[in-house]
Amino acid sequence: MALITGLFAFFYHLPQIYKWLLKPYYVGSFFLTVAFLVVRKTPGLCEHLASQREDGNSCDFDWREMEILMFLCAIVMMKNRRAITLEQHVGNMFLFSKVANTILFFRLDIRLGILYLTLCVAFVMTCKPPVYMGPEYIKYFSDKTIDEELQKDTRITWIVEFYANWSSDCQSFAPVFADLSLKYNCAGLRFGKVDVGRYGEVSERYRVSTSPLAKQLPTLIIFQAGREIMRRPMVDSKARAVSWTFNEENVIREFNLNELFQKSKKLGKGRGLKEEEHDGTQPEEGSDELYSETSNPEEPTESKKDQ
């Protein structure tokens, strides 16, 4: 039954999967991942390669290559234990496959190793991972707008993600944060993002290190009345982030989003009733909805394409 359910889910999402896989980044990564396999197994080419097999068959893997490939599988499985999304799983596989291929090509022929390494460097410089462009209810801040917006209305609670476009963890968390914004955004609870890789002053002001060794990206901070209440991941005395998994369940539990959302809904209703009393009009039926045309959050100051 589980196999049948999985097959139905696969065929149901097949159009999205094809659309996702046909992006240039994933197409190029796939060819770089299978490059050594193609070279080693292609008739007419593999006969001219060196091999340490006892039978002299140069069109099959030798014992050292099998060890490297088995070690690659073990590393990918360990890294994917903390992966959240499908993109992160595939990204880990592509990354460590390229490293293994580089070692294998250099071991086979130094000229092939230099050629493959050059292709990988050119690919990294010219083809960036696709940025999440799905639906969201998030306001993008700059170094000049973040302080003003957080202190603009002390009744609004903000959940702000500090991220950098070069961070694979931030890219993997982007669809999760977007989904949370669609579920929990209301008049009293807003979601924001700021690119600390672009605005270095913001990272210093809010003590979010952009160093890859600190592992503080992404960082989620909740602000109430313009003051920081809590953040994840927490930072120890040595300015290193305490290990924390960025998935939807952890964010909801740690930030107590369900209770916070219920309180924020009451704030939105209270503001709506006061405005209607001030205008001298009676509340219409169905005025207890989360969003209204007069209480919608402002549009992002910067679009994701500009980012």
XYZ file of C-alpha atoms in Angstrom:
307
model
C 0.000 0.000 0.000
C 2.836 2.398 0.851
C 4.468 1.685 -2.529
C 1.205 2.366 -4.371
C 0.688 5.614 -2.437
C 4.220 6.709 -3.269
C 3.721 5.982 -6.965
C 0.479 7.963 -7.038
C 2.170 10.890 -5.296
C 5.074 10.731 -7.768
C 2.818 10.778 -10.838
C 0.657 13.513 -9.308
C 3.676 15.782 -8.822
C 5.383 14.702 -12.063
C 4.724 18.019 -13.922
C 6.297 20.014 -11.057
C 9.221 17.560 -10.865
C 9.931 17.893 -14.593
C 9.708 21.677 -14.360
C 12.100 21.645 -11.405
C 14.607 19.219 -12.922
C 14.804 21.051 -16.261
C 16.309 24.147 -14.654
C 19.855 24.822 -15.968
C 21.460 24.433 -12.530
C 20.120 20.915 -12.016
C 20.732 19.832 -15.611
C 24.369 20.948 -15.447
C 24.838 19.414 -11.995
C 23.438 16.098 -13.212
C 25.917 15.867 -16.106
C 28.833 16.767 -13.844
C 27.672 14.136 -11.339
C 27.593 11.263 -13.862
C 30.702 12.414 -15.773
C 33.065 9.762 -14.386
C 30.508 6.996 -14.841
C 30.035 7.999 -18.492
C 33.788 8.158 -19.146
C 34.445 4.814 -17.474
C 31.584 2.988 -19.240
C 31.556 4.525 -22.742
C 32.736 1.981 -25.389
C 35.581 3.265 -27.509
C 36.728 5.596 -24.763
C 37.105 3.401 -21.708
C 39.497 1.043 -23.531
C 42.169 3.754 -23.448
C 41.893 4.411 -19.695
C 44.190 3.066 -16.997
C 42.899 0.407 -14.613
C 44.172 -1.504 -11.577
C 41.866 -4.464 -12.092
C 43.521 -7.892 -12.166
C 41.633 -8.865 -15.323
C 42.767 -5.676 -17.070
C 39.190 -4.614 -17.893
C 39.428 -0.834 -18.124
C 35.680 -0.437 -18.748
C 34.783 -1.397 -15.179
C 35.523 0.103 -11.760
C 38.585 -1.113 -9.909
C 38.676 -1.769 -6.162
C 39.915 1.735 -5.230
C 37.198 3.429 -7.257
C 34.581 1.227 -5.593
C 35.894 2.300 -2.171
C 35.641 5.973 -3.109
C 32.078 5.527 -4.418
C 31.003 3.623 -1.290
C 32.500 6.348 0.891
C 30.590 8.927 -1.180
C 27.304 7.094 -0.537
C 28.001 7.004 3.197
C 28.776 10.746 3.336
C 25.612 11.644 1.376
C 23.459 9.496 3.661
C 24.932 11.155 6.758
C 24.428 14.668 5.393
C 20.872 13.948 4.249
C 19.832 12.949 7.747
C 19.414 16.663 8.509
C 18.078 17.638 5.093
C 14.634 19.243 5.106
C 13.535 19.568 1.504
C 13.997 17.564 -1.677
C 16.217 20.338 -3.048
C 18.559 19.951 -0.091
C 18.750 16.171 -0.555
C 19.594 16.543 -4.237
C 22.004 19.416 -3.539
C 24.007 17.290 -1.098
C 24.183 14.487 -3.621
C 25.401 16.820 -6.371
C 27.989 18.519 -4.146
C 29.707 15.397 -2.821
C 29.461 13.644 -6.188
C 31.463 16.454 -7.766
C 34.105 16.159 -5.055
C 34.328 12.392 -5.557
C 34.486 12.790 -9.343
C 37.357 15.265 -9.002
C 39.343 12.745 -6.934
C 38.543 9.923 -9.350
C 39.539 11.912 -12.441
C 42.834 13.070 -10.900
C 43.585 9.489 -9.902
C 42.781 8.290 -13.433
C 44.619 10.964 -15.387
C 45.850 14.346 -14.174
C 44.777 15.953 -17.452
C 41.208 14.687 -17.009
C 41.283 15.913 -13.413
C 42.327 19.429 -14.425
C 39.681 19.492 -17.171
C 36.911 18.342 -14.824
C 37.946 20.775 -12.087
C 37.933 23.634 -14.615
C 34.415 22.681 -15.717
C 33.222 22.618 -12.095
C 34.702 26.054 -11.354
C 33.160 27.518 -14.521
C 29.802 25.975 -13.612
C 29.850 27.416 -10.095
C 30.723 30.881 -11.395
C 28.147 30.986 -14.183
C 25.195 28.932 -12.926
C 23.621 29.726 -9.560
C 21.070 27.559 -7.717
C 17.481 28.642 -8.448
C 15.958 31.000 -5.876
C 12.545 30.169 -4.425
C 9.931 32.253 -6.265
C 6.712 30.746 -4.905
C 3.851 32.453 -3.031
C 4.659 34.114 0.285
C 3.563 36.894 2.618
C 6.984 38.301 3.507
C 8.330 41.835 3.597
C 11.940 42.290 2.465
C 13.955 44.802 4.485
C 17.029 46.814 3.650
C 19.578 48.311 6.016
C 17.578 51.558 6.031
C 14.071 50.165 6.537
C 14.432 47.331 9.061
C 14.753 49.471 12.223
C 11.981 51.827 11.192
C 9.575 49.007 10.335
C 10.210 46.991 13.510
C 9.531 50.050 15.692
C 6.714 51.506 13.600
C 3.881 49.795 15.485
C 4.738 48.317 18.892
C 1.631 46.089 18.800
C 2.926 44.104 15.816
C 5.110 41.031 16.367
C 7.704 40.403 13.661
C 9.443 37.142 12.808
C 12.493 38.078 10.743
C 14.807 35.735 8.871
C 18.419 36.847 8.469
C 19.777 35.077 5.397
C 22.323 35.168 2.592
C 21.762 34.112 -0.997
C 25.005 32.129 -1.126
C 23.975 29.903 1.791
C 22.492 26.559 0.748
C 20.786 26.240 4.148
C 19.011 29.555 3.574
C 17.893 28.451 0.114
C 16.522 25.203 1.536
C 14.654 27.029 4.308
C 13.103 29.625 1.940
C 10.023 27.530 0.929
C 9.449 26.517 4.576
C 9.506 30.143 5.760
C 7.257 31.173 2.870
C 4.719 28.485 3.791
C 4.732 29.638 7.422
C 4.068 33.213 6.312
C 1.036 32.090 4.314
C -0.368 30.175 7.300
C 0.313 32.563 10.169
C 0.534 36.091 8.749
C -2.133 38.455 10.107
C -2.536 42.062 11.245
C -0.605 41.523 14.475
C 1.957 38.982 13.240
C 4.196 39.785 10.309
C 7.064 37.987 8.556
C 10.179 39.691 7.209
C 13.549 38.879 5.649
C 16.813 40.760 5.347
C 19.854 39.759 3.313
C 22.789 40.106 5.714
C 25.121 38.951 2.950
C 24.201 42.151 1.151
C 23.793 44.472 4.159
C 26.798 43.904 6.396
C 25.799 46.648 8.831
C 22.593 44.778 9.651
C 24.501 41.606 10.520
C 26.719 43.542 12.940
C 23.805 45.460 14.447
C 21.798 42.318 15.181
C 24.836 40.115 15.966
C 24.299 37.617 13.157
C 27.605 36.313 11.851
C 27.834 35.668 8.114
C 30.906 33.462 8.471
C 30.314 29.906 7.185
C 32.233 28.585 10.208
C 29.789 30.221 12.663
C 26.822 28.391 11.092
C 24.394 31.168 12.068
C 22.618 31.327 8.711
C 19.712 31.320 8.529
C 18.801 33.002 11.835
C 15.218 33.578 12.958
C 14.546 36.366 15.457
C 11.178 37.296 16.933
C 10.663 41.001 17.724
C 7.976 42.508 19.934
C 7.749 46.285 20.296
C 10.992 46.502 18.367
C 12.913 44.380 20.891
C 14.396 40.947 20.361
C 12.547 38.265 22.335
C 14.275 35.107 21.161
C 16.306 33.724 18.290
C 17.131 30.407 16.707
C 19.730 29.080 16.461
C 21.061 30.207 19.825
C 24.691 31.297 20.030
C 27.100 30.028 22.674
C 29.856 31.962 24.467
C 32.266 31.270 21.602
C 29.905 32.880 19.043
C 29.072 29.507 17.513
C 25.538 28.497 16.698
C 23.980 25.690 18.713
C 22.833 22.960 16.337
C 19.153 23.394 15.435
C 17.075 21.918 12.593
C 15.190 24.469 10.496
C 11.934 22.696 9.699
C 8.318 23.772 10.017
C 7.587 21.720 13.141
C 10.545 23.145 15.067
C 9.719 26.746 14.162
C 6.061 26.338 15.191
C 7.013 24.725 18.491
C 9.953 26.933 19.489
C 8.248 30.224 18.605
C 4.844 29.015 19.857
C 3.273 30.216 16.619
C -0.191 28.773 17.233
C -0.698 30.696 20.488
C 0.981 33.793 19.063
C -1.274 33.638 16.018
C -4.432 33.475 18.162
C -3.334 36.548 20.150
C -2.444 38.406 16.962
C -5.861 37.634 15.481
C -7.527 39.312 18.471
C -5.325 42.366 17.956
C -6.399 42.541 14.308
C -10.094 42.299 15.223
C -9.726 44.980 17.893
C -8.038 47.360 15.475
C -10.735 46.749 12.890
C -13.560 47.449 15.337
C -11.929 50.670 16.554
C -11.540 51.915 12.991
C -15.169 51.168 12.221
C -16.374 52.910 15.394
C -14.206 55.901 14.528
C -15.759 56.043 11.067
C -19.254 55.760 12.528
C -20.074 52.523 10.657
C -21.268 49.181 11.961
C -19.157 46.091 11.430
C -20.339 44.015 8.519
C -21.034 40.326 8.700
C -17.842 38.334 8.298
C -15.596 41.133 9.588
C -13.723 38.672 11.804
C -11.639 37.375 8.915
C -7.900 37.518 9.265
C -7.272 39.863 6.361
C -9.066 42.895 5.081
C -8.235 45.341 2.340
C -7.428 48.030 4.913
C -5.258 45.849 7.127
C -3.120 44.031 4.610
C 0.616 44.340 5.137
C 2.503 46.710 2.904
C 4.105 45.335 -0.221
C 7.758 44.330 0.030
C 10.165 47.181 -0.478
C 12.331 44.916 -2.646
C 11.217 42.111 -4.884
C 12.925 38.723 -4.906
C 14.159 39.379 -8.430
C 15.898 42.533 -7.131
C 17.443 40.486 -4.347
